[in-house]
Short mmCIF file of C-alpha atoms and ligand atoms in Angstrom, two decimals:
data_model
loop_
_atom_site.label_atom_id
_atom_site.label_comp_id
_atom_site.label_asym_id
_atom_site.label_seq_id
_atom_site.Cartn_x
_atom_site.Cartn_y
_atom_site.Cartn_z
CA MET A 846 -60.42 -67.97 -115.14
CA ASN A 847 -58.58 -64.70 -115.76
CA ALA A 848 -58.60 -62.00 -113.49
CA MET A 849 -61.47 -60.09 -114.99
CA GLU A 850 -63.71 -63.14 -115.05
CA LEU A 851 -63.18 -63.32 -111.15
CA ILE A 852 -63.68 -59.73 -110.36
CA THR A 853 -66.99 -59.64 -112.21
CA ARG A 854 -67.91 -62.52 -109.66
CA ILE A 855 -67.36 -60.09 -106.97
CA ARG A 856 -69.80 -57.23 -106.36
CA LEU A 857 -67.64 -54.29 -104.91
CA PRO A 858 -69.16 -52.16 -102.04
CA LEU A 859 -68.66 -48.55 -102.39
CA SER A 860 -66.34 -46.68 -100.28
CA ARG A 861 -64.36 -49.56 -99.25
CA ALA A 862 -60.84 -49.61 -98.09
CA VAL A 863 -57.98 -50.44 -100.31
CA GLY A 864 -54.44 -51.51 -99.76
CA THR A 865 -54.33 -55.17 -99.22
CA GLY A 866 -57.79 -55.51 -100.88
CA ARG A 867 -58.70 -57.86 -98.10
CA ALA A 868 -62.16 -58.13 -96.61
CA ARG A 869 -61.05 -55.46 -94.14
CA MET A 870 -61.71 -55.56 -90.40
CA GLY A 871 -60.97 -51.99 -89.36
CA THR A 872 -61.99 -49.89 -86.18
CA ALA A 873 -65.09 -47.99 -86.16
CA THR A 874 -63.17 -44.85 -86.28
CA HIS A 875 -60.97 -46.05 -89.22
CA ALA A 876 -61.14 -43.51 -92.04
CA ALA A 877 -61.70 -45.75 -95.33
CA SER A 878 -59.65 -44.71 -98.20
CA SER A 879 -60.71 -45.73 -101.74
CA VAL A 880 -60.09 -45.79 -105.37
CA ALA A 881 -62.98 -44.71 -107.68
CA GLY A 882 -65.06 -45.57 -104.70
CA MET A 883 -64.33 -49.46 -104.98
CA ALA A 884 -62.57 -51.98 -102.91
CA ILE A 885 -60.11 -54.38 -104.37
CA PRO A 886 -60.40 -57.90 -103.88
CA PRO A 887 -57.29 -59.89 -102.80
CA GLY A 888 -54.62 -59.90 -105.66
CA PHE A 889 -55.73 -57.26 -107.82
CA SER A 890 -54.51 -53.88 -108.51
CA ALA A 891 -56.20 -50.57 -108.39
CA LYS A 892 -56.18 -50.52 -112.06
CA GLU A 893 -57.98 -53.89 -112.61
CA ALA A 894 -60.79 -52.66 -110.26
CA LYS A 895 -61.35 -49.39 -112.04
CA LEU A 896 -61.77 -51.43 -115.40
CA THR A 897 -64.08 -53.65 -113.61
CA ARG A 898 -66.21 -51.03 -112.46
CA LEU A 899 -66.72 -49.77 -116.01
CA ASP A 900 -67.28 -53.10 -117.46
CA THR A 901 -69.51 -54.68 -114.78
CA PRO A 902 -73.22 -54.06 -115.35
CA GLN A 903 -74.85 -52.44 -112.10
CA PRO A 904 -77.80 -54.03 -110.55
CA PRO A 905 -81.02 -52.14 -109.97
CA TRP A 906 -80.10 -52.02 -106.36
CA ARG A 907 -76.64 -51.26 -105.03
CA PRO A 908 -75.53 -52.28 -101.38
CA VAL A 909 -74.21 -48.63 -100.06
CA PRO A 910 -73.00 -49.11 -96.64
CA ALA A 911 -73.15 -46.31 -94.20
CA ALA A 912 -70.46 -43.72 -94.48
CA ASP A 913 -69.16 -45.03 -91.15
CA PRO A 914 -70.37 -48.60 -90.78
CA GLY A 915 -69.44 -48.72 -87.16
CA THR A 916 -72.33 -46.18 -86.24
CA THR A 917 -74.95 -48.99 -86.19
CA MET A 918 -72.97 -50.78 -83.69
CA PRO A 919 -75.20 -51.39 -80.54
CA PRO A 920 -74.01 -49.38 -77.43
CA GLY A 921 -71.91 -51.02 -74.89
CA PHE A 922 -69.87 -53.29 -77.02
CA LYS A 923 -66.31 -53.13 -77.80
CA ALA A 924 -65.28 -54.67 -81.39
CA GLN A 925 -63.89 -53.74 -84.44
CA VAL A 926 -65.90 -53.29 -87.65
CA ALA A 927 -65.81 -55.77 -90.35
CA GLN A 928 -66.08 -54.27 -93.80
CA LEU A 929 -66.64 -57.24 -96.14
CA ILE A 930 -66.32 -57.61 -99.80
CA THR A 931 -69.49 -58.80 -101.74
CA PHE A 932 -69.35 -62.01 -103.71
CA GLU A 933 -71.76 -62.50 -106.50
CA MET A 934 -73.41 -66.20 -106.96
CA PRO A 935 -73.37 -67.79 -110.16
CA GLU A 936 -76.97 -68.66 -111.41
CA ARG A 937 -75.72 -72.39 -111.65
CA VAL A 938 -72.82 -73.86 -110.72
CA THR A 939 -71.15 -75.91 -113.66
CA GLY A 940 -67.80 -76.78 -112.43
CA SER A 941 -66.24 -74.07 -114.92
CA THR A 942 -62.95 -72.59 -114.26
CA GLY A 943 -64.89 -69.59 -112.92
CA ASP A 944 -66.80 -71.66 -110.34
CA ARG A 945 -63.46 -73.23 -109.14
CA ALA A 946 -61.71 -69.84 -108.61
CA LEU A 947 -64.67 -68.69 -106.85
CA GLY A 948 -65.02 -71.68 -104.75
CA LYS A 949 -61.40 -71.07 -103.85
CA ALA A 950 -61.93 -67.41 -103.08
CA LEU A 951 -64.84 -68.03 -100.69
CA VAL A 952 -62.90 -70.84 -98.79
CA ASN A 953 -60.06 -68.56 -98.55
CA ALA A 954 -62.29 -65.69 -97.13
CA TRP A 955 -64.06 -67.94 -94.40
CA ARG A 956 -60.37 -69.40 -93.53
CA ARG A 957 -59.36 -65.58 -93.14
CA ASP A 958 -62.50 -63.87 -91.89
CA GLY A 959 -65.02 -66.54 -90.53
CA ILE A 960 -67.74 -65.07 -92.50
CA ILE A 961 -68.44 -64.02 -96.26
CA GLN A 962 -71.10 -61.50 -97.83
CA ILE A 963 -72.98 -62.59 -100.95
CA ALA A 964 -75.32 -60.38 -102.96
CA MET A 965 -78.92 -61.18 -102.79
CA SER A 966 -80.25 -61.87 -106.46
CA ALA A 967 -83.19 -59.55 -107.45
CA GLU A 968 -85.51 -62.50 -106.39
CA GLN A 969 -84.28 -62.95 -102.91
CA ARG A 970 -84.25 -59.26 -102.30
CA ARG A 971 -88.07 -59.69 -102.81
CA LEU A 972 -88.45 -62.85 -100.94
CA TRP A 973 -86.54 -61.16 -98.15
CA GLU A 974 -88.77 -58.18 -98.11
CA GLU A 975 -91.71 -60.42 -97.94
CA ALA A 976 -90.53 -62.34 -95.01
CA LYS A 977 -89.43 -59.56 -93.15
CA ALA A 978 -92.92 -58.33 -93.44
CA ALA A 979 -94.59 -61.57 -92.32
CA SER A 980 -92.11 -61.42 -89.45
CA ARG A 981 -93.26 -58.02 -88.23
CA ARG A 982 -96.75 -59.08 -88.55
CA PHE A 983 -96.28 -62.14 -86.77
CA PHE A 984 -94.55 -60.63 -83.72
CA ARG A 985 -96.77 -57.75 -83.33
CA LYS A 986 -99.47 -60.34 -82.51
CA PRO A 987 -100.53 -60.71 -78.82
CA HIS A 988 -98.43 -62.75 -76.57
CA ALA A 989 -101.21 -65.55 -76.25
CA GLU A 990 -101.56 -65.88 -79.95
CA LYS A 991 -97.78 -66.19 -80.42
CA ALA A 992 -97.46 -68.71 -77.57
CA ALA A 993 -99.87 -70.94 -78.89
CA CYS A 994 -97.59 -71.59 -81.88
CA VAL A 995 -95.82 -74.72 -80.24
CA ASP A 996 -95.74 -78.09 -81.21
CA SER A 997 -94.88 -81.01 -78.70
CA GLN A 998 -92.92 -83.09 -80.96
CA SER A 999 -90.93 -80.66 -83.13
CA TYR A 1000 -89.07 -77.55 -82.25
CA SER A 1001 -90.62 -75.54 -84.78
CA GLY A 1002 -92.83 -72.61 -83.53
CA TYR A 1003 -92.53 -69.93 -81.11
CA ILE A 1004 -89.84 -69.14 -78.53
CA ALA A 1005 -90.69 -66.27 -76.21
CA SER A 1006 -88.10 -63.71 -75.43
CA GLY A 1007 -86.35 -64.96 -72.42
CA GLU A 1008 -87.02 -68.78 -73.18
CA GLU A 1009 -83.88 -69.53 -75.02
CA VAL A 1010 -81.15 -70.12 -72.81
CA THR A 1011 -77.48 -70.04 -73.88
CA ASP A 1012 -74.50 -71.09 -71.53
CA GLY A 1013 -77.12 -71.01 -68.54
CA ILE A 1014 -78.40 -67.28 -69.35
CA ALA A 1015 -81.67 -66.28 -71.04
CA ASP A 1016 -81.46 -64.87 -74.38
CA TYR A 1017 -83.87 -61.90 -74.89
CA SER A 1018 -84.30 -62.74 -78.70
CA GLU A 1019 -87.89 -63.58 -79.71
CA ILE A 1020 -87.97 -66.53 -82.46
CA PHE A 1021 -90.13 -68.36 -84.72
CA THR A 1022 -88.33 -71.54 -85.76
CA ILE A 1023 -89.39 -73.53 -88.66
CA THR A 1024 -87.92 -76.95 -88.96
CA LYS A 1025 -89.03 -79.67 -91.66
CA ASP A 1026 -92.82 -79.32 -91.59
CA LEU A 1027 -94.19 -82.86 -91.46
CA ASP A 1028 -97.75 -83.74 -90.92
CA MET A 1029 -98.79 -86.10 -88.22
CA ALA A 1030 -99.15 -88.84 -90.76
CA GLU A 1031 -95.74 -88.99 -92.03
CA PRO A 1032 -93.92 -92.08 -90.96
CA ARG A 1033 -91.10 -90.60 -89.24
CA VAL A 1034 -93.68 -88.84 -87.07
CA ARG A 1035 -95.71 -91.54 -86.44
CA ALA A 1036 -92.58 -93.55 -85.43
CA LYS A 1037 -91.88 -90.72 -82.84
CA TRP A 1038 -88.31 -89.53 -84.18
CA PRO A 1039 -87.06 -86.90 -82.13
CA CYS A 1040 -87.64 -83.43 -83.36
CA HIS A 1041 -89.95 -84.54 -86.20
CA GLY A 1042 -93.28 -83.08 -86.42
CA PRO A 1043 -95.33 -80.30 -87.92
CA CYS A 1044 -94.49 -76.60 -87.88
CA PRO A 1045 -97.39 -74.72 -86.04
CA TRP A 1046 -97.85 -72.00 -88.51
CA PRO A 1047 -100.14 -68.91 -86.93
CA ASP A 1048 -101.57 -68.57 -90.56
CA VAL A 1049 -100.97 -68.80 -94.29
CA GLU A 1050 -99.60 -65.12 -94.34
CA MET A 1051 -96.70 -66.47 -92.43
CA LYS A 1052 -96.27 -70.03 -94.04
CA GLU A 1053 -96.11 -68.91 -97.49
CA PRO A 1054 -93.64 -66.24 -97.84
CA MET A 1055 -91.47 -67.86 -95.19
CA THR A 1056 -91.57 -71.22 -97.33
CA ARG A 1057 -90.70 -69.24 -100.48
CA TYR A 1058 -87.79 -67.72 -99.14
CA ASN A 1059 -86.57 -70.78 -97.32
CA GLU A 1060 -86.75 -72.87 -100.92
CA SER A 1061 -84.77 -70.25 -102.49
CA LEU A 1062 -82.03 -70.12 -99.68
CA GLY A 1063 -82.08 -74.09 -99.97
CA THR A 1064 -81.05 -73.61 -103.74
CA GLU A 1065 -78.34 -71.13 -102.61
CA GLY A 1066 -76.96 -73.38 -99.97
CA GLU A 1067 -76.38 -76.07 -102.56
CA LYS A 1068 -74.77 -73.95 -104.68
CA LEU A 1069 -72.36 -72.95 -101.90
CA LEU A 1070 -71.63 -76.28 -101.07
CA GLN A 1071 -70.76 -77.19 -104.60
CA LEU A 1072 -68.34 -74.11 -104.58
CA VAL A 1073 -66.86 -75.31 -101.34
CA GLU A 1074 -65.91 -78.63 -102.80
CA PHE A 1075 -64.09 -76.93 -105.48
CA GLY A 1076 -62.51 -74.84 -102.92
CA LEU A 1077 -61.44 -77.66 -100.88
CA GLU A 1078 -60.63 -79.56 -103.91
CA VAL A 1079 -62.47 -82.62 -102.75
CA ALA A 1080 -64.84 -84.88 -105.15
CA PRO A 1081 -67.82 -83.24 -106.29
CA GLY A 1082 -70.69 -84.56 -104.05
CA SER A 1083 -68.33 -84.96 -100.99
CA LEU A 1084 -70.57 -82.28 -99.17
CA THR A 1085 -73.84 -82.29 -100.97
CA ARG A 1086 -74.35 -86.08 -100.77
CA HIS A 1087 -75.10 -85.29 -97.14
CA THR A 1088 -77.77 -82.93 -97.66
CA ARG A 1089 -80.20 -85.17 -99.56
CA ASP A 1090 -83.34 -84.51 -97.75
CA GLY A 1091 -81.19 -82.13 -95.50
CA TRP A 1092 -82.66 -80.90 -92.23
CA HIS A 1093 -82.49 -77.32 -93.17
CA HIS A 1094 -84.19 -74.94 -91.07
CA THR A 1095 -84.87 -71.58 -90.06
CA ARG A 1096 -84.91 -68.99 -87.07
CA VAL A 1097 -87.05 -66.09 -87.89
CA LEU A 1098 -85.69 -63.48 -85.20
CA ARG A 1099 -86.78 -60.23 -83.58
CA PHE A 1100 -84.52 -58.42 -81.03
CA PRO A 1101 -86.06 -56.18 -78.68
CA PRO A 1102 -84.47 -53.00 -77.93
CA ARG A 1103 -81.89 -53.09 -75.08
CA ASN A 1104 -83.79 -51.28 -72.53
CA ALA A 1105 -87.28 -52.89 -73.19
CA THR A 1106 -86.91 -56.44 -72.74
CA ASN A 1107 -89.47 -58.90 -71.47
CA GLY A 1108 -90.57 -57.17 -68.48
CA LYS A 1109 -88.45 -59.40 -66.07
CA GLY A 1110 -86.71 -56.36 -64.72
CA LYS A 1111 -83.14 -56.56 -65.76
CA GLU A 1112 -81.53 -55.49 -68.97
CA GLY A 1113 -81.38 -58.59 -71.26
CA ARG A 1114 -79.03 -59.67 -73.85
CA GLY A 1115 -79.40 -60.57 -77.67
CA ILE A 1116 -78.04 -64.05 -78.12
CA GLY A 1117 -74.89 -65.14 -75.96
CA SER A 1118 -71.67 -66.43 -77.86
CA HIS A 1119 -71.87 -69.74 -79.41
CA THR A 1120 -71.42 -71.64 -82.78
CA ASP A 1121 -74.08 -72.99 -85.01
CA TYR A 1122 -74.20 -76.84 -85.64
CA GLY A 1123 -74.48 -77.62 -89.18
CA LEU A 1124 -72.88 -76.54 -92.46
CA LEU A 1125 -73.84 -73.03 -93.36
CA VAL A 1126 -75.91 -70.52 -91.96
CA ILE A 1127 -77.16 -68.02 -94.65
CA SER A 1128 -78.42 -64.58 -92.84
CA ALA A 1129 -80.33 -61.35 -93.51
CA GLN A 1130 -80.63 -58.66 -91.25
CA ASP A 1131 -82.49 -55.44 -91.52
CA GLU A 1132 -80.73 -52.13 -91.14
CA VAL A 1133 -80.47 -51.79 -87.41
CA GLY A 1134 -77.47 -54.11 -86.63
CA GLY A 1135 -76.28 -56.37 -84.01
CA LEU A 1136 -74.10 -59.23 -85.37
CA PHE A 1137 -70.75 -59.79 -83.87
CA ILE A 1138 -68.24 -62.72 -85.13
CA ARG A 1139 -64.88 -64.03 -84.10
CA ARG A 1140 -62.45 -64.68 -86.82
CA PRO A 1141 -60.74 -67.97 -87.04
CA SER A 1142 -57.47 -68.09 -84.71
CA GLN A 1143 -55.00 -70.80 -84.05
CA ASP A 1144 -55.54 -70.06 -80.52
CA GLU A 1145 -58.99 -70.39 -80.22
CA LYS A 1146 -60.34 -73.92 -81.51
CA PHE A 1147 -63.84 -75.11 -80.34
CA ALA A 1148 -65.50 -78.65 -80.69
CA ASN A 1149 -69.16 -77.82 -80.04
CA TRP A 1150 -69.95 -81.33 -81.26
CA GLU A 1151 -68.03 -82.78 -78.26
CA ARG A 1152 -68.52 -80.06 -75.62
CA SER A 1153 -70.78 -77.05 -75.90
CA ALA A 1154 -69.00 -73.87 -77.28
CA ALA A 1155 -71.94 -71.91 -75.65
CA GLY A 1156 -70.67 -68.75 -73.70
CA LEU A 1157 -66.69 -68.93 -74.56
CA LYS A 1158 -65.03 -65.78 -75.19
CA GLU A 1159 -68.49 -63.97 -74.42
CA ASP A 1160 -66.63 -61.07 -72.90
CA ASP A 1161 -63.25 -61.34 -74.25
CA ASP A 1162 -61.69 -58.92 -76.57
CA GLY A 1163 -61.46 -59.99 -80.46
CA TRP A 1164 -65.09 -59.68 -81.63
CA PHE A 1165 -65.96 -58.01 -84.88
CA TYR A 1166 -68.95 -56.33 -85.46
CA VAL A 1167 -70.71 -57.12 -88.92
CA PRO A 1168 -72.84 -53.94 -90.04
CA PRO A 1169 -75.86 -54.51 -92.10
CA VAL A 1170 -75.47 -53.96 -96.02
CA ALA A 1171 -78.62 -53.90 -97.86
CA GLY A 1172 -79.19 -56.42 -100.66
CA THR A 1173 -76.91 -58.95 -99.04
CA HIS A 1174 -76.60 -62.37 -97.19
CA THR A 1175 -74.03 -63.06 -94.76
CA VAL A 1176 -72.77 -66.85 -94.66
CA ILE A 1177 -70.98 -68.25 -91.63
CA LEU A 1178 -69.97 -72.10 -91.14
CA GLY A 1179 -71.17 -74.56 -88.51
CA ASP A 1180 -69.88 -77.37 -86.45
CA MET A 1181 -70.39 -80.24 -89.06
CA MET A 1182 -68.44 -78.21 -91.69
CA GLN A 1183 -65.60 -77.89 -89.21
CA TYR A 1184 -65.70 -81.41 -88.48
CA LEU A 1185 -65.94 -82.67 -91.93
CA THR A 1186 -62.92 -80.48 -93.21
CA ARG A 1187 -60.97 -81.74 -90.15
CA ASN A 1188 -60.81 -78.01 -88.87
CA TYR A 1189 -59.71 -76.40 -92.20
CA LEU A 1190 -62.81 -74.57 -92.18
CA THR A 1191 -64.12 -73.73 -88.63
CA ALA A 1192 -67.30 -73.00 -87.16
CA THR A 1193 -67.96 -69.31 -86.67
CA PRO A 1194 -68.73 -68.22 -83.04
CA HIS A 1195 -70.85 -65.45 -83.12
CA LYS A 1196 -73.32 -63.35 -80.81
CA VAL A 1197 -76.06 -60.83 -80.96
CA GLY A 1198 -76.27 -57.58 -79.12
CA LEU A 1199 -79.61 -55.49 -78.51
CA ASN A 1200 -79.44 -52.10 -80.09
CA THR A 1201 -81.37 -49.17 -79.22
CA ARG A 1202 -83.99 -50.16 -81.68
CA GLU A 1203 -85.96 -53.31 -82.21
CA ARG A 1204 -84.05 -55.53 -84.81
CA PHE A 1205 -85.34 -58.16 -87.26
CA ALA A 1206 -83.20 -60.84 -88.97
CA PHE A 1207 -83.60 -64.14 -90.43
CA ALA A 1208 -81.02 -67.21 -90.25
CA TYR A 1209 -81.32 -70.11 -92.38
CA PHE A 1210 -79.35 -73.34 -91.81
CA HIS A 1211 -78.28 -75.60 -94.48
CA GLU A 1212 -77.73 -78.87 -92.93
CA PRO A 1213 -77.18 -82.62 -93.52
CA SER A 1214 -79.81 -85.08 -93.25
CA PHE A 1215 -81.04 -85.91 -89.63
CA GLN A 1216 -79.90 -89.34 -90.27
CA ALA A 1217 -76.38 -88.42 -91.62
CA VAL A 1218 -73.38 -90.02 -90.01
CA LEU A 1219 -70.52 -87.59 -90.96
CA LYS A 1220 -67.02 -88.77 -91.41
CA PRO A 1221 -64.10 -86.36 -92.17
CA LEU A 1222 -63.44 -85.84 -95.81
CA GLU A 1223 -60.46 -87.73 -97.49
CA GLY A 1224 -58.19 -85.84 -99.71
CA GLY A 1225 -58.50 -82.29 -100.54
CA CYS A 1226 -56.14 -79.03 -101.09
CA GLY A 1227 -54.28 -80.75 -104.02
CA GLY A 1228 -53.74 -84.09 -102.14
CA ASN A 1229 -52.22 -82.46 -99.11
CA GLY A 1230 -55.42 -83.34 -96.93
CA LEU A 1231 -57.45 -80.85 -95.18
CA GLY A 1232 -55.93 -81.51 -91.83
CA SER A 1233 -52.58 -80.97 -92.66
CA SER A 1234 -52.38 -77.20 -92.18
CA SER A 1235 -54.27 -77.05 -89.21
CA SER A 1236 -52.98 -79.79 -87.24
CA SER A 1237 -55.86 -81.82 -86.24
CA SER A 1238 -55.78 -85.04 -84.50
CA SER A 1239 -57.75 -88.32 -85.02
CA SER A 1240 -57.81 -89.40 -81.40
CA SER A 1241 -60.36 -89.01 -78.73
CA SER A 1242 -64.19 -89.88 -78.81
CA SER A 1243 -66.81 -88.57 -80.83
CA SER A 1244 -70.46 -87.61 -79.54
CA SER A 1245 -72.13 -89.88 -82.11
CA SER A 1246 -74.51 -91.26 -79.57
CA SER A 1247 -73.87 -89.51 -76.33
CA SER A 1248 -74.99 -86.37 -74.92
CA SER A 1249 -72.49 -83.60 -76.28
CA SER A 1250 -71.88 -82.16 -72.97
CA SER A 1251 -70.49 -85.22 -71.47
CA SER A 1252 -67.48 -85.75 -73.96
CA SER A 1253 -64.14 -84.09 -73.23
CA SER A 1254 -62.54 -81.93 -75.60
CA SER A 1255 -60.19 -79.00 -75.77
CA SER A 1256 -61.79 -75.64 -76.00
CA SER A 1257 -58.94 -73.54 -76.86
CA SER A 1258 -55.16 -73.27 -77.34
CA SER A 1259 -55.02 -76.56 -79.34
CA SER A 1260 -57.09 -78.38 -82.29
CA PRO A 1261 -60.26 -80.27 -81.37
CA SER A 1262 -60.31 -84.08 -81.79
CA VAL A 1263 -61.61 -85.08 -85.25
CA SER A 1264 -62.50 -88.89 -84.89
CA ASP A 1265 -62.32 -90.74 -88.14
CA THR A 1266 -63.65 -93.99 -86.50
CA GLU A 1267 -67.25 -93.43 -85.06
CA GLY A 1268 -68.25 -90.14 -87.01
CA VAL A 1269 -70.89 -87.78 -85.77
CA HIS A 1270 -74.68 -88.53 -86.30
CA TYR A 1271 -76.06 -85.00 -87.05
CA GLY A 1272 -79.49 -85.71 -85.54
CA THR A 1273 -77.92 -86.67 -82.23
CA HIS A 1274 -76.16 -83.54 -82.52
CA PHE A 1275 -78.95 -81.30 -83.51
CA THR A 1276 -81.32 -82.74 -80.77
CA ASN A 1277 -78.45 -82.13 -77.97
CA MET A 1278 -78.29 -78.38 -79.14
CA PHE A 1279 -82.14 -77.96 -78.95
CA ILE A 1280 -82.47 -80.05 -75.57
CA ARG A 1281 -79.64 -77.68 -74.09
CA ASN A 1282 -81.27 -74.55 -75.38
CA TYR A 1283 -85.10 -75.31 -74.48
CA PRO A 1284 -84.69 -77.43 -71.28
CA ASP A 1285 -88.44 -76.56 -70.25
CA ARG A 1286 -89.92 -76.62 -73.73
CA ILE A 1287 -92.90 -78.92 -74.19
CA THR A 1288 -91.03 -80.75 -76.98
CA THR A 1289 -87.99 -81.54 -74.67
CA ARG A 1290 -90.32 -82.69 -71.95
CA ARG A 1291 -92.23 -84.94 -74.23
CA LEU A 1292 -88.97 -86.21 -75.98
CA MET A 1293 -87.74 -87.23 -72.60
CA ALA A 1294 -90.92 -88.70 -71.06
CA GLU A 1295 -91.44 -90.93 -74.26
CA ASN A 1296 -87.48 -91.97 -74.09
CA ARG A 1297 -87.55 -90.69 -77.81
CA TYR A 1298 -83.78 -89.87 -77.45
CA SER A 1299 -82.65 -93.65 -77.33
CA LEU A 1300 -84.15 -93.78 -80.99
CA LEU A 1301 -81.21 -91.78 -82.03
CA SER A 1302 -78.77 -94.69 -81.68
CA SER A 1303 -81.00 -96.88 -83.90
CA PRO A 1304 -80.04 -98.11 -87.28
CA GLU A 1305 -83.21 -96.43 -88.88
CA LEU A 1306 -81.91 -93.03 -87.88
CA ARG A 1307 -78.44 -93.59 -89.39
CA THR A 1308 -79.32 -94.58 -92.91
CA MET A 1309 -77.28 -91.67 -94.53
CA GLY A 1310 -73.73 -92.93 -93.41
CA ALA A 1311 -73.26 -95.39 -96.09
CA LEU A 1312 -74.54 -93.52 -99.19
CA PRO A 1313 -71.86 -93.30 -101.80
CA ALA A 1314 -70.57 -90.01 -103.05
CA LEU A 1315 -72.72 -88.66 -106.44
CA PRO A 1316 -70.76 -89.39 -109.43
FE1 FE2 B 1703 -76.27 -68.67 -84.10
#
């Protein structure tokens, strides 16, 4: 792919800084300069960027960030402001030269920034608006009506403000979680697999738009994984073979204003520092703002599949605020991507601050199958191996069947262990996360009372480990 082809894959936000052309991480007070009002992607000159603007058809909508993106940052936080270039996704991934170059650009952006920004298609933009409206409608319902949306077998449904616990502290987000919606006759539900059960939808007005949006993001997630495979130079199917019947799920989120929390008499927080547990997290946010991330750093390596990374670096310096940009999704990486790539791509620590207004957001998790037993990828990066540039090791234990909080691991200053031998069972990792986040939920109590946790080590729940790579 030539330079022009790559540039047309990158939708350029207006009024971005130039210079290195990187997805800039500037301070809130940084005065952005520009050439013809456009950012320049890595490796391209101002001249090329000008030509691209003339040649690239503009969409009917256009991401226009605020003059100073830092103005939406929640009060009370100290952070630099991330100014991200926006990548445009292809309609289909075919393995073209352009796909391969885009995959490499995405991987490089994640390794540098920990987050990428992709343009929504016109259809996704419509679906996001519908989902946002359904979310507002749901969260406006009386508490009792929302609180009735729980299920004792799945973690789908309503999570009240203050119910979620991150690192022992209540988060004030209000959430509707959507996991795989399985009815009571479904064999895995009948067999009482942990976390498997129906989604307790409040009504069809919630179910239909959320389902449509999730399906669209499922397609996007698969495309992204295919591009990542190209970017990593691993065999096609190395990642996507794990997402057959993927345990994809969604968090529909509402954050109260910082001074009007849940009435417990103290100022709350949004969501504390943590990493997410799977492969990709594709998020949309409204115009209010509240997301903070940490960039990858050799000095900060977490292994959340072995020991909880929740709460780490919460009050440290080094956070970047991600301002809302209309018409875009952001994508961060989860624990299993880090494990599979031997720390070449790392899970992105993030947290959410409460702002002066209520805020609505949507996080879609593109995940391996619940039954998947993941092993680190072989090869990659032109035959040099993925672990070679980030000094991963292959010693120590994995948490494939034990509680993830009981294993030992380095949390900083050295690379976490990546065991080749046992692998990580995704279903166990997911279950551990939800037990830890919702210790008092009816689902956790039933799971424990019926000893469902022990099923996680049975062969029937580990059927994805032996699947061959797709041709
Ligand atoms: Fe998260």
